């Protein structure tokens, strides 16, 4: 797979796999969303890159970086960008609908089930337990992403400093997110800009 | 819990989601601390239990985690009336949190792709990284401690720490952990 000669990009490539229609796009993203328990990203990578081969691993990483920078749910952004690439705005909407519609019904069903049994101490206890685990999953995602800061232009100590300030402001002082993002995030971006080579 | 929401309150709720949408850099979950501050602490539209249950259900279900936002809206609407207002709250929250961010992403994706070597683009991309990471840990902290940290909740903290460690260090399937958490809780050990 990685042994393509240098000039390969210039020669007409064999027809790339791609979604056949808006329906194909919608169904693909629906199926993919329904497999993604606790987060869809891993499933998206496996399905679109390894099974369907709509995009190479490199393309996937590039698109994912943009999906992460932009505000909003990362996986939703990614679906939008992939859909747009093949069918423009209509494709973006089809992929967005695919990743949101079916899971919304599932979650709605679960919450209706929950409200039937919300008074039961067993259900309340089970949700307390799942809530504690969910909190752990989110922290673990943070820890995993922390590895990405190792090569940060500001250096690890400065990153740690701003990260700690952000944690104190949001978790302990409970300050509104908008000020934290504008002040701390803005400062980080300006400092990073000055460190990057022009 | 029963609350009354005026038309202005609904608009306020919608606009709060709209404004948070563009701040949700690093995923919708990073807005959870602000949602808690606004919905639970400030407006008292949502109980602490409903807040945590919404996140737990959305995490346990397949699909994007942003659906916890829909459940916040559902619970706020439910507190304000019944099924109808619940569905209204759900639709309003999802549209509010998604519309600005998806529009901006759609417009910016092509531009960003063309200009990805630009110094300002790289500075923004990398500059936000420490903040985004810290926000995830802060979210976890708020979920684990709720409104106030209570010493008798230590088994919950232990479970949170253990699952964080397992997900971070191993490839264990998330469903096993959520199932184990549900079982421990149902048995009354938490």
XYZ file of C-alpha atoms in Angstrom:
388
model
C 0.000 0.000 0.000
C 2.778 2.399 0.894
C 5.100 1.240 -1.886
C 3.679 3.490 -4.622
C 6.417 5.039 -6.754
C 6.992 8.783 -6.535
C 5.374 9.515 -9.876
C 2.235 7.550 -9.107
C 0.209 10.661 -8.312
C 0.889 12.083 -11.783
C -0.309 9.018 -13.693
C -4.065 8.518 -13.949
C -4.911 6.562 -10.822
C -7.285 3.628 -10.900
C -10.840 4.743 -10.116
C -11.018 5.496 -6.409
C -13.744 3.984 -4.298
C -16.319 6.594 -3.386
C -19.945 6.794 -2.259
C -22.262 5.954 -5.153
C -25.099 8.284 -4.190
C -26.535 10.469 -1.449
C -28.393 7.387 -0.195
C -25.144 5.430 -0.016
C -23.597 8.285 1.971
C -26.574 8.476 4.326
C -26.784 4.711 4.900
C -23.009 4.382 5.380
C -22.926 7.062 8.054
C -26.044 5.679 9.744
C -24.522 2.197 10.031
C -21.240 3.645 11.218
C -22.902 5.828 13.870
C -24.904 2.877 15.202
C -21.674 0.922 15.781
C -19.966 3.677 17.725
C -20.581 3.022 21.382
C -18.836 5.579 23.578
C -17.497 7.526 20.582
C -17.570 7.150 16.838
C -14.062 8.161 15.766
C -12.464 4.708 15.880
C -15.325 3.249 13.828
C -15.154 6.061 11.261
C -11.463 5.394 10.659
C -11.930 1.624 10.342
C -14.954 1.815 8.026
C -14.033 4.687 5.718
C -10.293 4.102 5.428
C -9.820 0.363 5.864
C -13.073 -1.160 4.593
C -14.646 1.261 2.119
C -11.365 2.945 1.105
C -13.075 6.243 0.378
C -9.946 7.988 1.633
C -6.344 7.173 2.492
C -5.056 7.226 6.035
C -3.200 10.468 5.267
C -6.313 12.153 3.934
C -8.210 10.987 6.985
C -5.680 12.526 9.385
C -5.764 15.833 7.505
C -9.550 16.023 7.543
C -9.631 15.003 11.190
C -7.270 17.830 12.133
C -9.620 20.374 10.570
C -12.679 18.691 12.126
C -10.974 19.054 15.497
C -10.020 22.695 15.091
C -13.493 23.744 14.121
C -16.039 24.211 16.890
C -18.757 21.621 17.226
C -18.754 17.845 17.645
C -15.650 16.531 15.876
C -17.274 13.484 14.324
C -20.218 15.539 13.083
C -17.774 17.996 11.508
C -15.886 15.123 9.897
C -19.060 13.625 8.391
C -20.006 17.049 7.055
C -16.612 17.548 5.424
C -16.533 14.089 3.823
C -20.072 14.449 2.494
C -19.282 17.885 1.088
C -16.265 16.549 -0.722
C -18.253 14.128 -2.863
C -21.630 15.804 -3.368
C -21.233 19.393 -2.139
C -23.797 20.831 0.234
C -26.290 18.030 -0.449
C -23.652 15.454 0.461
C -22.767 17.352 3.630
C -26.425 17.334 4.678
C -26.876 13.646 3.819
C -23.828 12.633 5.873
C -24.916 14.885 8.752
C -28.413 13.384 8.715
C -26.902 9.901 8.595
C -24.714 10.358 11.623
C -27.409 12.076 13.707
C -30.856 10.645 12.846
C -30.782 7.002 13.936
C -28.688 7.583 17.094
C -31.085 10.351 18.163
C -33.956 7.835 18.065
C -31.931 5.282 20.032
C -31.001 7.812 22.710
C -34.582 9.035 22.873
C -35.791 5.466 23.366
C -33.258 4.943 26.135
C -34.273 8.110 27.958
C -37.965 7.147 27.759
C -37.049 3.772 29.232
C -35.053 5.591 31.889
C -37.964 7.850 32.879
C -40.156 4.754 33.402
C -37.734 3.437 35.968
C -36.147 6.667 37.254
C -37.701 6.065 40.692
C -36.064 2.662 41.071
C -32.987 2.751 43.316
C -31.361 0.060 41.156
C -31.689 2.130 37.978
C -30.543 5.261 39.803
C -27.561 3.317 41.114
C -26.757 1.881 37.678
C -26.778 5.365 36.168
C -24.575 6.685 38.977
C -22.124 3.932 38.134
C -22.300 4.598 34.391
C -21.900 8.314 35.038
C -18.731 7.680 37.045
C -17.353 5.490 34.232
C -18.316 8.108 31.610
C -16.401 10.730 33.599
C -13.409 8.387 33.512
C -13.691 7.918 29.720
C -13.571 11.658 29.194
C -10.541 12.060 31.439
C -8.807 9.222 29.562
C -9.428 10.999 26.230
C -7.767 14.052 27.768
C -4.787 11.984 28.958
C -4.415 10.374 25.526
C -4.444 13.767 23.795
C -1.864 15.000 26.262
C 0.715 13.001 24.286
C 0.088 15.365 21.366
C 1.484 18.258 23.456
C 4.954 16.711 23.663
C 6.066 18.377 20.421
C 4.136 21.574 21.052
C 5.934 24.785 19.980
C 5.419 26.287 23.449
C 7.109 23.346 25.177
C 5.577 20.996 27.724
C 6.027 23.219 30.838
C 4.213 26.185 29.268
C 1.459 23.871 28.008
C 1.111 22.396 31.499
C 0.927 25.883 32.975
C -1.902 26.986 30.672
C -3.636 23.622 31.027
C -3.549 23.911 34.821
C -4.858 27.509 34.697
C -7.691 26.366 32.436
C -8.533 23.468 34.778
C -8.629 25.749 37.827
C -10.746 28.353 36.020
C -13.303 25.887 34.668
C -13.402 22.992 37.163
C -12.677 24.761 40.474
C -13.722 28.399 39.971
C -16.522 27.496 37.508
C -15.895 30.549 35.337
C -17.902 30.870 32.085
C -16.219 29.046 29.210
C -16.293 32.025 26.857
C -13.888 34.096 28.991
C -11.565 31.158 29.565
C -11.393 30.414 25.835
C -10.967 34.046 24.821
C -8.331 34.916 27.430
C -6.354 31.686 27.926
C -6.959 30.274 24.428
C -6.221 33.616 22.794
C -2.999 33.999 24.774
C -1.915 30.473 23.811
C -2.585 31.119 20.128
C -0.654 34.413 20.149
C 2.320 32.846 21.950
C 2.274 29.885 19.562
C 2.110 32.232 16.560
C 5.253 34.006 17.780
C 7.079 30.690 18.227
C 6.245 29.327 14.790
C 8.649 30.122 11.992
C 7.171 32.705 9.617
C -38.837 18.833 39.597
C -41.250 21.282 37.996
C -40.347 24.607 36.457
C -42.045 27.268 34.369
C -40.432 28.512 31.183
C -41.658 31.676 29.475
C -41.153 32.361 25.794
C -38.196 34.544 26.724
C -36.709 31.652 28.725
C -36.938 29.325 25.717
C -35.256 31.942 23.568
C -32.579 32.370 26.217
C -31.993 28.613 26.297
C -31.741 28.470 22.493
C -29.371 31.435 22.321
C -27.180 29.969 25.058
C -26.739 26.807 22.954
C -26.128 28.901 19.837
C -23.407 30.894 21.585
C -21.806 27.778 23.085
C -21.814 26.089 19.685
C -18.990 28.249 18.374
C -17.033 27.782 21.613
C -17.193 23.979 21.452
C -13.645 23.673 20.155
C -12.472 20.143 20.909
C -15.928 18.615 20.870
C -19.339 19.243 22.344
C -18.335 17.637 25.638
C -16.008 20.566 26.408
C -19.102 22.747 26.834
C -20.430 20.460 29.600
C -18.935 22.507 32.459
C -20.591 25.653 31.137
C -23.863 23.787 30.594
C -23.742 22.694 34.228
C -23.047 26.235 35.409
C -25.911 27.618 33.330
C -28.617 24.931 33.505
C -28.077 23.577 37.021
C -26.370 26.270 39.123
C -27.710 29.476 37.609
C -31.168 28.787 36.104
C -32.129 25.679 38.136
C -33.813 24.200 35.047
C -32.126 20.839 35.465
C -31.255 18.733 38.519
C -27.761 17.420 39.123
C -29.107 13.857 38.701
C -30.708 14.687 35.335
C -27.495 16.342 34.204
C -25.397 13.269 35.008
C -28.008 10.827 33.670
C -28.106 12.682 30.337
C -24.374 12.315 29.887
C -24.361 8.696 31.076
C -27.178 7.673 28.690
C -25.608 9.464 25.715
C -22.252 7.811 26.433
C -23.835 4.380 26.757
C -25.758 4.748 23.486
C -24.198 4.502 20.029
C -23.602 7.640 18.032
C -21.963 11.004 18.564
C -21.645 12.021 22.207
C -23.205 15.398 21.349
C -26.567 13.702 21.875
C -26.200 14.429 25.597
C -27.138 17.993 24.620
C -30.413 16.716 23.177
C -31.087 14.971 26.492
C -30.431 18.163 28.480
C -33.060 19.840 26.292
C -35.427 16.905 26.744
C -35.122 17.028 30.536
C -35.497 20.819 30.712
C -38.610 20.556 28.540
C -39.931 17.678 30.635
C -39.470 19.724 33.814
C -41.373 22.569 32.169
C -44.367 20.505 31.053
C -44.532 17.127 29.373
C -43.814 15.178 26.219
C -44.473 18.123 23.893
C -42.187 20.594 25.636
C -39.665 17.788 26.070
C -39.497 17.231 22.317
C -39.379 20.984 21.757
C -36.446 21.276 24.169
C -34.695 18.381 22.466
C -35.087 19.808 18.952
C -34.183 23.314 20.066
C -31.009 22.180 21.841
C -29.760 20.053 18.952
C -30.439 22.722 16.332
C -28.953 25.403 18.587
C -25.736 23.531 19.307
C -25.252 22.261 15.724
C -26.393 25.024 13.366
C -23.654 27.628 13.961
C -20.800 25.135 14.242
C -21.757 23.049 11.197
C -22.279 26.162 9.071
C -18.929 27.553 10.097
C -17.210 24.191 9.575
C -18.699 23.840 6.123
C -17.535 27.308 5.112
C -14.123 27.024 6.752
C -13.222 23.473 5.716
C -12.447 24.392 2.118
C -10.658 27.580 3.100
C -8.623 25.780 5.746
C -7.714 23.039 3.309
C -6.377 25.590 0.824
C -4.431 27.548 3.461
C -3.213 24.840 5.795
C 0.403 25.993 5.567
C -0.516 29.509 6.714
C 1.204 30.536 9.968
C -2.019 31.812 11.570
C -3.854 28.569 10.772
C -1.092 26.491 12.345
C -0.895 28.808 15.369
C -4.619 28.497 16.038
C -4.578 24.736 15.489
C -1.669 24.150 17.871
C -2.293 27.034 20.266
C -5.675 25.708 21.347
C -4.302 22.234 22.099
C -3.362 22.706 25.809
C -6.739 24.356 26.506
C -8.708 21.613 24.738
C -6.900 18.886 26.689
C -7.412 20.677 30.008
C -11.104 21.169 29.253
C -11.569 17.417 28.893
C -10.007 16.806 32.303
C -12.100 19.629 33.808
C -15.261 18.067 32.369
C -14.362 14.754 33.945
C -13.759 16.476 37.284
C -17.154 18.199 37.240
C -18.935 14.977 36.289
C -17.171 13.012 39.002
C -17.739 15.492 41.825
C -21.147 16.933 40.868
C -22.036 20.129 42.614
C -19.930 19.624 45.701
C -17.209 17.118 46.416
C -18.451 14.823 49.205
C -16.142 12.460 51.041
C -18.699 9.650 51.222
C -18.693 9.523 47.400
C -15.198 8.002 47.374
C -16.298 4.739 45.672
C -17.566 6.801 42.706
C -14.277 8.694 42.469
C -12.396 5.421 42.635
C -14.501 4.010 39.782
C -13.915 7.158 37.703
C -10.162 6.993 38.315
C -10.042 3.256 37.562
C -11.964 3.589 34.281
C -9.836 6.567 33.248
C -6.706 4.519 33.876
C -8.056 1.449 32.027
C -9.177 3.412 28.956
C -5.939 5.366 28.893
C -3.608 2.403 29.282
C -5.443 -0.585 27.768
C -7.585 -1.382 24.711
C -10.507 -2.663 26.757
C -13.892 -2.188 25.088
C -15.809 0.769 26.546
C -19.009 -1.275 26.803
C -17.440 -3.604 29.383
C -16.590 -0.629 31.568
C -20.021 0.981 31.237
C -21.611 -2.386 31.993
C -19.416 -2.905 35.035
C -20.276 0.590 36.281
C -23.996 -0.086 35.821
C -23.710 -3.414 37.660
C -21.745 -1.967 40.591
C -24.277 0.856 40.867
C -27.316 -1.422 40.595
C -25.913 -3.593 43.376
C -25.792 -0.498 45.556
C -22.033 -0.436 46.011
C -21.561 3.158 44.884
